[in-house]
Short mmCIF file of C-alpha atoms in Angstrom, two decimals:
data_model
loop_
_atom_site.label_atom_id
_atom_site.label_comp_id
_atom_site.label_asym_id
_atom_site.label_seq_id
_atom_site.Cartn_x
_atom_site.Cartn_y
_atom_site.Cartn_z
CA MET A 378 -9.03 -50.58 8.39
CA ARG A 379 -8.11 -47.24 6.82
CA PHE A 380 -5.88 -44.34 7.82
CA ILE A 381 -7.22 -40.84 8.34
CA HIS A 382 -4.25 -38.58 7.77
CA ALA A 383 -3.58 -35.53 9.93
CA ARG A 384 -1.19 -32.68 9.11
CA ALA A 385 2.12 -32.37 10.99
CA GLY A 386 2.21 -35.27 13.41
CA LYS A 387 0.92 -35.34 17.00
CA LEU A 388 -2.14 -37.46 16.14
CA LEU A 389 -2.72 -40.65 14.15
CA CYS A 390 -6.28 -41.90 13.77
CA VAL A 391 -7.07 -45.41 12.58
CA ALA A 392 -10.61 -46.39 11.62
CA LEU A 393 -11.26 -49.93 12.93
CA TRP A 394 -14.50 -50.80 11.15
CA SER A 395 -17.03 -49.33 13.59
CA PHE A 396 -14.93 -47.01 15.70
CA VAL A 397 -11.93 -44.67 15.44
CA LEU A 398 -8.81 -45.06 17.58
CA CYS A 399 -6.57 -41.99 17.89
CA ILE A 400 -3.01 -42.37 19.18
CA ALA A 401 -0.73 -39.44 20.00
CA PHE A 402 2.73 -39.32 18.42
CA ASN A 403 5.47 -36.76 18.49
CA PHE A 404 6.66 -36.82 14.92
CA THR A 405 5.66 -35.58 11.49
CA TYR A 406 4.81 -38.10 8.80
CA ALA A 407 3.91 -38.17 5.14
CA TYR A 408 0.26 -38.18 4.23
CA ALA A 409 -1.82 -38.58 1.09
CA TYR A 410 -1.81 -35.82 -1.51
CA PRO A 411 -1.25 -36.02 -5.25
CA ALA A 412 2.27 -36.47 -6.59
CA PRO A 413 3.81 -33.41 -8.26
CA LYS A 414 2.91 -32.91 -11.90
CA PHE A 415 3.99 -30.23 -14.34
CA GLN A 416 1.21 -28.31 -16.06
CA ARG A 417 3.42 -25.67 -17.72
CA ALA A 418 7.16 -25.03 -17.86
CA MET A 419 9.37 -22.59 -19.74
CA VAL A 420 12.99 -21.49 -19.90
CA PHE A 421 13.39 -18.24 -21.79
CA SER A 422 15.19 -14.94 -22.05
CA MET A 423 13.32 -11.65 -22.06
CA LYS A 424 14.61 -8.35 -23.39
CA GLN A 425 12.96 -5.86 -21.08
CA SER A 426 11.70 -2.38 -21.93
CA ASP A 427 14.98 -0.83 -20.75
CA GLY A 428 17.05 -3.17 -22.97
CA THR A 429 18.39 -5.41 -20.17
CA ILE A 430 18.11 -9.20 -20.47
CA LEU A 431 16.30 -11.28 -17.86
CA SER A 432 16.65 -15.08 -17.88
CA ILE A 433 13.57 -16.84 -16.48
CA PHE A 434 12.68 -20.35 -15.31
CA PHE A 435 8.93 -20.66 -14.93
CA ALA A 436 6.56 -23.51 -13.98
CA VAL A 437 3.01 -24.29 -12.91
CA ILE A 438 2.55 -27.57 -11.06
CA SER A 439 -0.22 -29.48 -9.32
CA GLY A 440 0.12 -31.83 -6.37
CA PRO A 441 2.02 -30.65 -3.28
CA SER A 442 1.51 -27.26 -1.68
CA PRO A 443 4.61 -25.06 -1.23
CA GLU A 444 4.83 -26.37 2.35
CA ASP A 445 5.30 -29.87 0.93
CA VAL A 446 7.72 -28.95 -1.86
CA THR A 447 11.14 -29.82 -0.46
CA SER A 448 13.08 -28.69 -3.54
CA PHE A 449 12.38 -27.14 -6.93
CA THR A 450 15.44 -26.72 -9.11
CA ALA A 451 16.45 -25.96 -12.67
CA THR A 452 19.80 -27.45 -13.68
CA GLY A 453 21.73 -26.92 -16.89
CA PRO A 454 24.94 -25.55 -18.41
CA SER A 455 24.77 -22.32 -16.37
CA GLY A 456 24.32 -24.11 -13.03
CA THR A 457 21.51 -24.94 -10.64
CA TYR A 458 18.78 -22.48 -9.69
CA ASN A 459 16.01 -22.67 -7.07
CA LEU A 460 12.47 -21.83 -8.15
CA ASN A 461 10.19 -20.25 -5.55
CA PRO A 462 6.42 -19.78 -5.32
CA SER A 463 5.72 -16.35 -6.72
CA ARG A 464 2.62 -14.58 -7.98
CA SER A 465 -0.58 -16.29 -9.10
CA PHE A 466 -2.50 -16.41 -12.34
CA GLN A 467 -6.21 -15.74 -12.19
CA GLN A 468 -6.55 -18.50 -14.81
CA TYR A 469 -4.10 -21.13 -13.47
CA GLY A 470 -3.26 -20.40 -9.84
CA LEU A 471 0.20 -20.30 -8.26
CA TYR A 472 3.40 -20.39 -10.30
CA TYR A 473 7.05 -20.96 -9.39
CA VAL A 474 9.79 -18.82 -10.88
CA TYR A 475 13.46 -17.93 -10.81
CA GLY A 476 14.74 -14.87 -12.65
CA GLU A 477 18.26 -13.57 -13.08
CA GLN A 478 19.73 -10.65 -14.97
CA GLY A 479 21.95 -11.78 -17.83
CA VAL A 480 22.02 -14.50 -20.45
CA LEU A 481 21.97 -18.25 -19.84
CA GLU A 482 24.39 -20.58 -21.58
CA ASP A 483 22.87 -22.56 -24.44
CA GLY A 484 21.86 -26.16 -23.73
CA THR A 485 19.28 -28.32 -22.00
CA TYR A 486 17.83 -27.33 -18.62
CA THR A 487 15.97 -29.81 -16.44
CA LEU A 488 13.33 -28.60 -13.98
CA THR A 489 12.78 -31.01 -11.07
CA VAL A 490 10.29 -30.71 -8.22
CA THR A 491 10.43 -33.05 -5.21
CA ASP A 492 7.78 -33.33 -2.51
CA SER A 493 7.93 -34.24 1.19
CA ALA A 494 7.00 -37.85 0.34
CA GLY A 495 10.15 -38.13 -1.80
CA ARG A 496 8.29 -38.15 -5.13
CA SER A 497 9.74 -36.17 -8.03
CA ALA A 498 8.69 -34.94 -11.45
CA SER A 499 10.95 -33.50 -14.14
CA VAL A 500 10.71 -31.78 -17.51
CA SER A 501 13.51 -30.63 -19.79
CA ARG A 502 13.69 -27.56 -21.99
CA ASP A 503 16.26 -26.73 -24.65
CA PHE A 504 17.48 -23.15 -24.71
CA THR A 505 19.44 -21.26 -27.35
CA TYR A 506 19.91 -17.54 -26.88
CA ASP A 507 18.81 -15.16 -29.62
CA GLY A 508 19.12 -11.47 -28.84
CA SER A 509 17.73 -10.29 -32.17
CA VAL A 510 14.01 -10.47 -31.30
CA PRO A 511 12.60 -7.02 -32.15
CA LYS A 512 10.84 -4.87 -29.59
CA PRO A 513 7.04 -4.48 -29.86
CA THR A 514 6.02 -1.12 -31.33
CA ASN A 515 2.85 0.88 -31.94
CA LEU A 516 1.14 -0.49 -28.87
CA ASP A 517 -2.61 0.09 -28.59
CA PRO A 518 -3.82 1.12 -26.07
CA ALA A 519 -0.87 3.43 -25.63
CA ASN A 520 0.75 4.03 -22.26
CA GLU A 521 -1.55 5.68 -19.68
CA SER A 522 -4.68 5.24 -21.80
CA TYR A 523 -8.31 4.94 -20.66
CA THR A 524 -10.00 1.92 -22.28
CA GLU A 525 -13.60 2.68 -21.17
CA GLY A 526 -14.31 -1.00 -20.58
CA THR A 527 -13.01 -4.35 -19.32
CA THR A 528 -12.66 -6.17 -22.66
CA PRO A 529 -10.16 -4.03 -24.55
CA THR A 530 -8.41 -5.21 -27.70
CA LEU A 531 -4.63 -5.06 -27.17
CA SER A 532 -2.52 -4.92 -30.30
CA PHE A 533 0.87 -3.98 -31.67
CA SER A 534 2.65 -4.08 -35.01
CA PRO A 535 3.59 -7.44 -36.56
CA VAL A 536 7.21 -7.97 -37.58
CA GLU A 537 8.66 -9.77 -40.56
CA GLY A 538 9.91 -13.28 -39.92
CA ASP A 539 8.83 -16.33 -37.96
CA TYR A 540 7.66 -14.75 -34.70
CA ILE A 541 5.03 -15.50 -32.04
CA TYR A 542 2.94 -12.96 -30.14
CA GLN A 543 1.42 -12.85 -26.66
CA VAL A 544 -0.02 -10.40 -24.13
CA ILE A 545 0.03 -10.63 -20.33
CA ILE A 546 -1.98 -8.32 -18.05
CA SER A 547 -0.96 -7.64 -14.45
CA ASP A 548 -2.46 -5.27 -11.92
CA TYR A 549 -0.78 -1.87 -11.62
CA ASP A 550 1.44 -3.06 -8.76
CA SER A 551 2.26 -6.48 -10.29
CA LYS A 552 0.68 -8.50 -7.47
CA ALA A 553 -0.85 -11.12 -9.80
CA ILE A 554 -1.45 -12.06 -13.44
CA TRP A 555 -5.01 -11.17 -14.39
CA TYR A 556 -4.90 -12.49 -17.97
CA ILE A 557 -2.40 -14.39 -20.11
CA SER A 558 -3.25 -14.94 -23.76
CA PRO A 559 -2.36 -17.94 -25.91
CA MET A 560 0.70 -17.58 -28.09
CA MET A 561 -0.61 -16.43 -31.45
CA THR A 562 0.50 -15.77 -35.01
CA THR A 563 -1.18 -12.34 -35.01
CA PRO A 564 -0.49 -9.52 -32.51
CA SER A 565 -4.11 -8.63 -31.67
CA PHE A 566 -5.91 -9.87 -28.54
CA THR A 567 -9.36 -9.12 -27.18
CA VAL A 568 -9.52 -9.69 -23.43
CA PRO A 569 -12.39 -12.09 -22.54
CA GLU A 570 -15.26 -11.10 -20.26
CA GLY A 571 -14.68 -11.60 -16.55
CA MET A 572 -10.91 -11.12 -16.51
CA LEU A 573 -10.68 -7.42 -15.60
CA GLN A 574 -12.53 -4.99 -13.33
CA ARG A 575 -13.88 -1.52 -13.93
CA ASN A 576 -12.18 1.55 -12.38
CA THR A 577 -8.86 -0.28 -12.18
CA ALA A 578 -5.34 0.35 -13.48
CA TYR A 579 -3.47 -2.47 -15.22
CA SER A 580 -0.03 -3.05 -16.67
CA TRP A 581 0.10 -5.04 -19.89
CA GLU A 582 3.04 -6.70 -21.58
CA ALA A 583 3.26 -6.95 -25.33
CA ARG A 584 5.61 -9.84 -26.10
CA ILE A 585 7.27 -11.02 -29.29
CA TYR A 586 8.90 -14.50 -29.21
CA ASP A 587 11.18 -16.17 -31.70
CA ALA A 588 9.93 -19.37 -33.36
CA SER A 589 11.34 -21.52 -30.54
CA GLY A 590 9.40 -19.61 -27.88
CA ARG A 591 12.63 -19.35 -25.88
CA ASN A 592 13.50 -15.68 -26.47
CA CYS A 593 11.22 -12.68 -26.27
CA SER A 594 11.21 -8.92 -26.23
CA GLN A 595 8.61 -6.90 -24.37
CA SER A 596 7.11 -3.47 -23.90
CA GLN A 597 4.99 -2.70 -20.85
CA PRO A 598 2.52 0.21 -20.88
CA VAL A 599 -0.40 0.78 -18.47
CA PHE A 600 -4.11 1.46 -18.98
CA TYR A 601 -7.24 2.21 -16.93
CA THR A 602 -10.62 0.55 -17.41
CA ASP A 603 -12.88 3.58 -17.20
CA THR A 604 -13.72 6.87 -18.89
CA LYS A 605 -11.74 9.87 -17.69
CA THR A 606 -14.22 12.33 -16.22
CA ALA A 607 -14.52 14.17 -12.90
CA PRO A 608 -13.41 11.82 -10.09
CA GLU A 609 -15.91 10.28 -7.69
CA ILE A 610 -15.51 8.54 -4.34
CA MET A 611 -17.55 5.34 -4.54
CA PHE A 612 -17.15 4.15 -0.93
CA ARG A 613 -14.95 4.93 2.08
CA GLY A 614 -14.38 3.87 5.66
CA VAL A 615 -12.18 3.76 8.75
CA MET A 616 -11.39 0.56 10.63
CA SER A 617 -9.05 -0.40 13.44
CA PHE A 618 -7.96 -3.89 14.34
CA PRO A 619 -5.38 -5.65 16.52
CA THR A 620 -2.94 -8.17 15.10
CA ASP A 621 -0.53 -10.64 16.66
CA SER A 622 2.24 -8.08 17.18
CA ASN A 623 0.74 -4.59 16.91
CA PHE A 624 -2.36 -2.55 16.11
CA LEU A 625 -3.47 -1.42 12.67
CA ASN A 626 -5.56 1.53 11.55
CA PHE A 627 -7.04 1.03 8.11
CA LEU A 628 -8.49 3.94 6.13
CA TYR A 629 -9.79 3.06 2.68
CA ALA A 630 -11.74 4.50 -0.25
CA GLN A 631 -12.50 3.71 -3.86
CA GLY A 632 -12.20 6.41 -6.49
CA SER A 633 -13.42 6.17 -10.07
CA HIS A 634 -12.83 7.93 -13.41
CA VAL A 635 -9.21 8.78 -12.62
CA ALA A 636 -6.11 6.57 -12.99
CA PRO A 637 -3.25 6.59 -10.45
CA TRP A 638 -0.99 8.59 -12.78
CA ASP A 639 -3.62 11.37 -13.02
CA ILE A 640 -4.35 11.68 -9.28
CA ASP A 641 -3.05 14.89 -7.74
CA TYR A 642 -3.93 13.66 -4.27
CA PHE A 643 -6.18 11.12 -2.58
CA HIS A 644 -6.31 11.42 1.18
CA ALA A 645 -8.38 11.38 4.35
CA THR A 646 -8.34 14.03 7.07
CA GLY A 647 -9.16 13.04 10.66
CA PRO A 648 -11.00 14.99 13.37
CA ASP A 649 -7.62 16.13 14.75
CA ASN A 650 -6.59 17.36 11.24
CA THR A 651 -4.14 14.50 10.69
CA VAL A 652 -3.87 13.77 6.96
CA TYR A 653 -3.69 10.13 5.84
CA ASP A 654 -2.37 9.60 2.32
CA LEU A 655 -4.34 6.86 0.53
CA ASN A 656 -1.33 5.64 -1.38
CA ARG A 657 -1.72 1.85 -1.18
CA ARG A 658 -3.86 -0.19 -3.58
CA ALA A 659 -5.70 -3.37 -2.65
CA TYR A 660 -6.82 -5.85 -5.31
CA GLN A 661 -9.47 -8.53 -5.55
CA PHE A 662 -10.27 -10.57 -8.68
CA THR A 663 -14.00 -10.24 -8.01
CA PHE A 664 -14.20 -6.64 -6.83
CA SER A 665 -12.82 -3.32 -8.08
CA SER A 666 -9.61 -2.14 -6.45
CA TYR A 667 -9.43 0.57 -3.82
CA ASN A 668 -6.85 2.82 -2.22
CA ALA A 669 -5.90 2.57 1.45
CA ASN A 670 -3.65 3.77 4.24
CA ILE A 671 -2.53 1.22 6.81
CA THR A 672 -0.73 2.58 9.86
CA ALA A 673 0.78 0.13 12.36
CA TYR A 674 1.11 1.00 16.06
CA ASP A 675 3.18 -0.79 18.66
CA PRO A 676 2.22 -0.50 21.50
CA PRO A 677 -1.45 -0.52 20.49
CA ALA A 678 -3.14 2.79 19.74
CA SER A 679 -6.15 3.93 17.75
CA VAL A 680 -6.99 6.89 15.56
CA PRO A 681 -9.31 9.36 17.29
CA ASP A 682 -13.09 9.03 17.26
CA GLY A 683 -15.00 11.44 15.07
CA THR A 684 -15.65 12.43 11.48
CA TYR A 685 -13.15 11.70 8.68
CA THR A 686 -13.20 13.54 5.36
CA PHE A 687 -12.03 11.75 2.22
CA GLU A 688 -11.02 13.82 -0.81
CA ILE A 689 -9.69 13.05 -4.26
CA LYS A 690 -8.31 15.55 -6.79
CA ASP A 691 -7.26 14.81 -10.37
CA ASP A 692 -4.62 16.44 -12.57
CA GLN A 693 -7.19 18.90 -13.94
CA GLY A 694 -8.08 20.25 -10.50
CA ARG A 695 -11.44 18.47 -10.22
CA THR A 696 -12.29 17.21 -6.72
CA ASN A 697 -14.77 14.99 -4.92
CA SER A 698 -15.20 14.37 -1.20
CA ASP A 699 -17.19 12.30 1.28
CA THR A 700 -17.22 11.71 5.03
CA CYS A 701 -17.69 8.90 7.52
CA THR A 702 -17.78 8.58 11.28
CA TYR A 703 -15.51 6.32 13.33
CA THR A 704 -15.90 5.09 16.92
CA TYR A 705 -13.29 2.90 18.58
CA ASN A 706 -14.68 -0.24 20.20
CA PRO A 707 -12.21 -3.08 19.59
CA VAL A 708 -13.42 -6.55 18.64
CA PRO A 709 -12.38 -9.09 21.32
CA ASP A 710 -10.14 -12.03 20.48
CA PHE A 711 -11.43 -15.40 19.33
CA VAL A 712 -12.25 -17.84 22.13
CA GLU A 713 -9.95 -20.36 20.48
CA ASP A 714 -8.40 -20.98 17.09
CA SER A 715 -10.66 -23.83 16.06
CA ARG A 716 -10.61 -23.16 12.35
CA LEU A 717 -11.30 -25.92 9.88
CA PRO A 718 -9.94 -27.01 7.43
CA ALA A 719 -6.62 -27.40 9.24
CA ASP A 720 -3.49 -25.64 8.05
CA ASN A 721 -2.04 -27.05 4.81
CA ALA A 722 -5.21 -29.00 4.09
CA TYR A 723 -5.76 -30.80 0.78
CA LEU A 724 -9.35 -30.85 -0.47
CA ASP A 725 -11.02 -32.87 -3.21
CA THR A 726 -14.01 -30.52 -3.36
CA ASP A 727 -14.21 -26.90 -4.47
CA LYS A 728 -17.26 -26.37 -2.23
CA PRO A 729 -15.63 -26.97 1.18
CA THR A 730 -17.11 -26.18 4.58
CA PHE A 731 -15.18 -23.64 6.67
CA SER A 732 -15.82 -23.29 10.42
CA TRP A 733 -14.38 -21.32 13.33
CA SER A 734 -15.06 -20.25 16.92
CA ARG A 735 -16.74 -16.99 17.96
CA VAL A 736 -14.93 -14.03 19.48
CA GLU A 737 -15.14 -13.63 23.25
CA GLY A 738 -18.60 -12.61 24.45
CA ASP A 739 -20.34 -12.96 21.07
CA THR A 740 -23.81 -14.46 21.45
CA GLY A 741 -24.59 -14.45 17.73
CA ASN A 742 -27.03 -11.53 18.11
CA GLY A 743 -25.58 -9.55 15.19
CA ALA A 744 -23.07 -7.43 17.12
CA TYR A 745 -20.29 -9.13 15.12
CA LEU A 746 -20.29 -10.38 11.54
CA TYR A 747 -17.95 -13.07 10.17
CA SER A 748 -16.62 -13.94 6.73
CA ILE A 749 -13.82 -15.97 5.22
CA ARG A 750 -11.27 -14.62 2.77
CA ILE A 751 -9.24 -16.65 0.27
CA VAL A 752 -6.19 -14.98 -1.23
CA ASP A 753 -3.38 -16.05 -3.52
CA TYR A 754 -0.47 -17.83 -1.86
CA SER A 755 1.63 -14.65 -1.63
CA THR A 756 -1.40 -12.81 -0.11
CA GLY A 757 -1.21 -10.02 -2.69
CA VAL A 758 -4.64 -10.45 -4.32
CA ARG A 759 -7.98 -11.75 -3.08
CA PHE A 760 -9.68 -14.62 -4.88
CA PHE A 761 -12.84 -14.78 -2.77
CA ASP A 762 -14.71 -13.11 0.12
CA SER A 763 -17.77 -14.84 1.57
CA PRO A 764 -20.85 -12.81 2.58
CA GLN A 765 -20.77 -11.41 6.11
CA SER A 766 -22.91 -13.39 8.55
CA THR A 767 -23.48 -14.06 12.24
CA GLU A 768 -22.82 -17.75 11.55
CA THR A 769 -19.48 -19.44 12.35
CA SER A 770 -19.40 -21.71 9.33
CA PHE A 771 -19.66 -21.25 5.61
CA THR A 772 -20.24 -23.68 2.75
CA PRO A 773 -20.47 -22.15 -0.73
CA SER A 774 -23.63 -23.08 -2.61
CA GLU A 775 -21.68 -23.06 -5.88
CA SER A 776 -18.13 -23.84 -6.88
CA LEU A 777 -15.58 -21.31 -5.65
CA ASN A 778 -14.30 -21.29 -9.24
CA LEU A 779 -10.66 -21.36 -8.14
CA PRO A 780 -8.01 -23.02 -10.34
CA ARG A 781 -7.78 -26.63 -9.16
CA GLY A 782 -4.41 -28.17 -8.26
CA SER A 783 -3.21 -24.85 -6.82
CA SER A 784 -2.57 -23.51 -3.30
CA TYR A 785 -4.11 -20.51 -1.56
CA LYS A 786 -4.22 -18.85 1.85
CA TRP A 787 -7.40 -18.29 3.89
CA ARG A 788 -8.43 -16.57 7.10
CA VAL A 789 -11.50 -15.52 9.10
CA ASN A 790 -12.53 -11.85 9.27
CA VAL A 791 -14.85 -10.43 11.93
CA ILE A 792 -16.23 -6.88 12.01
CA ASP A 793 -18.61 -5.03 14.31
CA ASN A 794 -22.01 -4.07 12.98
CA ASN A 795 -21.07 -0.41 12.47
CA GLY A 796 -18.10 -1.32 10.27
CA ASN A 797 -15.49 0.47 12.42
CA ASN A 798 -13.73 -2.32 14.28
CA TYR A 799 -12.22 -5.42 12.78
CA ARG A 800 -10.24 -8.52 13.70
CA THR A 801 -8.76 -11.45 11.82
CA SER A 802 -8.04 -15.02 12.88
CA SER A 803 -4.95 -15.33 15.05
CA SER A 804 -1.48 -16.64 14.27
CA PRO A 805 -0.99 -17.95 11.73
CA THR A 806 -3.41 -15.34 10.38
CA PHE A 807 -3.59 -17.16 7.05
CA ARG A 808 -3.69 -20.92 6.58
CA THR A 809 -2.66 -22.75 3.44
CA LEU A 810 -5.32 -24.54 1.44
CA THR A 811 -4.79 -26.68 -1.67
CA PHE A 812 -7.53 -27.85 -4.00
CA ASN A 813 -6.53 -31.18 -5.48
CA PRO A 814 -6.77 -31.40 -9.28
CA GLU A 815 -9.77 -33.08 -10.81
CA SER A 816 -9.25 -36.30 -12.71
CA ALA A 817 -7.66 -35.52 -16.06
CA PRO A 818 -10.47 -35.61 -18.65
CA SER A 819 -10.36 -37.94 -21.64
CA VAL A 820 -12.59 -35.77 -23.86
CA LEU A 821 -12.16 -31.99 -23.95
CA TYR A 822 -13.73 -29.17 -25.98
CA VAL A 823 -12.18 -26.02 -27.45
CA SER A 824 -13.90 -23.01 -29.00
CA ASN A 825 -12.41 -19.59 -29.62
CA THR A 826 -15.85 -18.01 -30.08
CA ASP A 827 -17.92 -19.60 -27.28
CA ASP A 828 -16.35 -19.90 -23.83
CA THR A 829 -19.09 -22.38 -22.80
CA CYS A 830 -18.59 -24.73 -25.79
CA ASN A 831 -22.38 -24.91 -26.07
CA GLY A 832 -22.58 -26.40 -22.57
CA ASN A 833 -19.97 -29.11 -23.13
CA ASP A 834 -17.48 -29.62 -20.32
CA PRO A 835 -14.57 -29.20 -19.82
CA CYS A 836 -14.46 -26.23 -22.19
CA TYR A 837 -11.38 -24.20 -23.12
CA THR A 838 -10.78 -21.18 -25.32
CA SER A 839 -7.12 -22.16 -25.85
CA ILE A 840 -5.85 -25.36 -27.47
CA GLN A 841 -2.71 -25.19 -25.31
CA ASP A 842 -4.82 -25.13 -22.13
CA ALA A 843 -6.74 -28.21 -23.28
CA ILE A 844 -3.50 -30.07 -24.05
CA ASP A 845 -2.00 -29.15 -20.67
CA TYR A 846 -4.98 -30.44 -18.69
CA ALA A 847 -5.88 -33.46 -20.85
CA GLY A 848 -5.45 -37.03 -19.63
CA GLU A 849 -2.82 -39.48 -20.84
CA ASN A 850 -4.88 -40.68 -23.82
CA ALA A 851 -7.30 -37.87 -24.54
CA SER A 852 -9.36 -36.58 -27.43
CA ILE A 853 -9.71 -32.80 -27.92
CA ARG A 854 -12.60 -31.60 -30.07
CA LEU A 855 -12.06 -28.26 -31.84
CA ALA A 856 -15.00 -26.14 -32.94
CA GLU A 857 -15.11 -24.70 -36.41
CA GLY A 858 -13.12 -21.57 -37.22
CA THR A 859 -9.54 -20.41 -37.60
CA TYR A 860 -7.06 -20.79 -34.74
CA ASN A 861 -4.06 -18.46 -34.82
CA GLU A 862 -2.62 -20.11 -31.72
CA ILE A 863 0.87 -21.59 -31.40
CA PHE A 864 0.82 -24.71 -29.22
CA GLU A 865 2.91 -27.77 -28.37
CA LEU A 866 2.83 -31.06 -26.49
CA TYR A 867 5.81 -31.44 -24.17
CA LEU A 868 4.57 -34.13 -21.78
CA PRO A 869 4.40 -37.92 -22.42
CA LYS A 870 0.75 -38.02 -23.50
CA SER A 871 -1.05 -39.33 -26.56
CA ILE A 872 -3.47 -36.62 -27.72
CA THR A 873 -5.86 -36.68 -30.67
CA LEU A 874 -7.00 -33.31 -32.03
CA LYS A 875 -10.33 -33.64 -33.83
CA GLY A 876 -11.44 -30.67 -35.90
CA GLY A 877 -14.48 -29.96 -38.02
CA TRP A 878 -17.03 -29.72 -35.20
CA ASP A 879 -19.81 -27.20 -35.61
CA ILE A 880 -20.39 -24.70 -32.79
CA SER A 881 -22.86 -27.08 -31.11
CA PHE A 882 -20.29 -29.93 -31.10
CA GLU A 883 -23.01 -32.19 -32.46
CA ASN A 884 -21.81 -32.58 -36.07
CA GLN A 885 -18.29 -32.97 -37.47
CA THR A 886 -19.16 -31.32 -40.80
CA ALA A 887 -17.56 -27.88 -40.45
CA THR A 888 -14.04 -26.61 -41.18
CA THR A 889 -11.31 -26.03 -38.59
CA THR A 890 -8.10 -24.32 -39.70
CA LEU A 891 -4.80 -24.02 -37.84
CA ARG A 892 -2.51 -21.15 -38.80
CA SER A 893 0.54 -22.93 -37.42
CA ALA A 894 1.63 -26.56 -37.37
CA PRO A 895 1.58 -28.02 -33.83
CA LYS A 896 4.78 -29.24 -32.20
CA ALA A 897 5.25 -32.37 -30.08
CA PRO A 898 8.74 -32.41 -28.47
CA GLN A 899 7.40 -35.21 -26.23
CA GLY A 900 4.39 -37.49 -26.50
CA SER A 901 2.35 -37.89 -29.69
CA LEU A 902 -0.23 -35.75 -31.45
CA THR A 903 -2.73 -37.21 -33.92
CA LEU A 904 -4.65 -34.76 -36.15
CA GLN A 905 -8.07 -35.44 -37.64
CA GLU A 906 -10.26 -33.20 -39.86
CA LEU A 907 -7.88 -30.25 -39.53
CA ILE A 908 -6.52 -27.89 -42.17
CA ILE A 909 -3.05 -26.45 -41.53
CA LYS A 910 -2.75 -23.25 -43.51
CA PRO A 911 0.07 -20.92 -42.40
CA GLU A 912 -0.43 -17.27 -43.18
#
């Protein structure tokens, strides 16, 4: 026989060869999901742009979802701190963090995560405070620049001494991390394709670390990925939808060619001359950001029917406007909350099937269109929206391309066919979903010039990423070229780095050069066909 595990008690199903017996229980029990495993962990101090010091504990794990993490602590000379699920990386998924103003005491800090099955994982980091790390200067692009594209080169001045450089790009409102570079020996970084969107404002951190990687100083300007010309309104709309506790009116529009700091106003005017300030940004990794106004009403109410005028004006007095028509006709509630996968589901596939019930009275004739939305765990940024359809199930034809081993939230959206009235799945509106990590590979490929590694898989552009996701006894093949990256092995693995591969990874006759000697505080690193040549 075998057990089929359900979430949160109430039902236990046992497969008895040819049939399934389900027995009701009134308790919650542990069920199968991977044990916690650290992918990344840091303890460091950061001198912020205003000169204050922030001490940070940071970790990326795989295994349990936040609902199944019973404790996540960092313990050391300064005390014990609780790490909490925070923002997500586009590249790595959810991370846990604790930050506190002030300086930590020197010493060893141990990060320990424990899951609901009682399993734990720990890593230790040594920390010694150094407040002398210089601040990044001569940042390019400068603050409030227009980069005219989504692959800008971010750079700043190098400093004398043994220092490490890095850049991190967040959206303008710091909802998520859109790109984090490797730690490098040179302060110049070209953002890869596919990380950023057009017509979008970003905040980027220039960081300088000491040789230990435990102390850094940062500067944080902003830039906009477009050319500054007369503003345009790309799309606009008005929607109303009920929620569990109140009623929301949602006015939205996307402007282009003007960054938030150069907008004089961006608003919508209703048929009764009410002005709605579009002062809230919404972000999606796969779609350019837009501005919105969300007004909540309790008891329920709706904005008036009629024509709405959207207008944007930049700091040079240039304007653009557009209109749309709104008619209130609320979407009925779902017949039942029959969504699958269940809440806090763990999936071994990244092409899952989602299903749900229809709303009351829907015959599937096209009056209502459904889609699913996957967002980061803190619901600040969208990872994925499925196409709208009359169907009540969705299975992606290709991988969702979400970082495996991480947790997300998902819900069902339904909209009427005129785009005015909207509803989301009922409480809980979002359900947690975790994609289990794939089996750790034994052979990995790294190229800093070809992000496909000539079709070899798994392919990484960062040596550190390959080390983090490698199996216990893995071989990492490095393509020819010079790697300015700083990397280390801090988990009990045995890794062999093999250099000298040509760009096709067919012949080991080329030259691979490292600009910095690798470190292995834990585990073992074996180097083959590599030249270490510090600058």
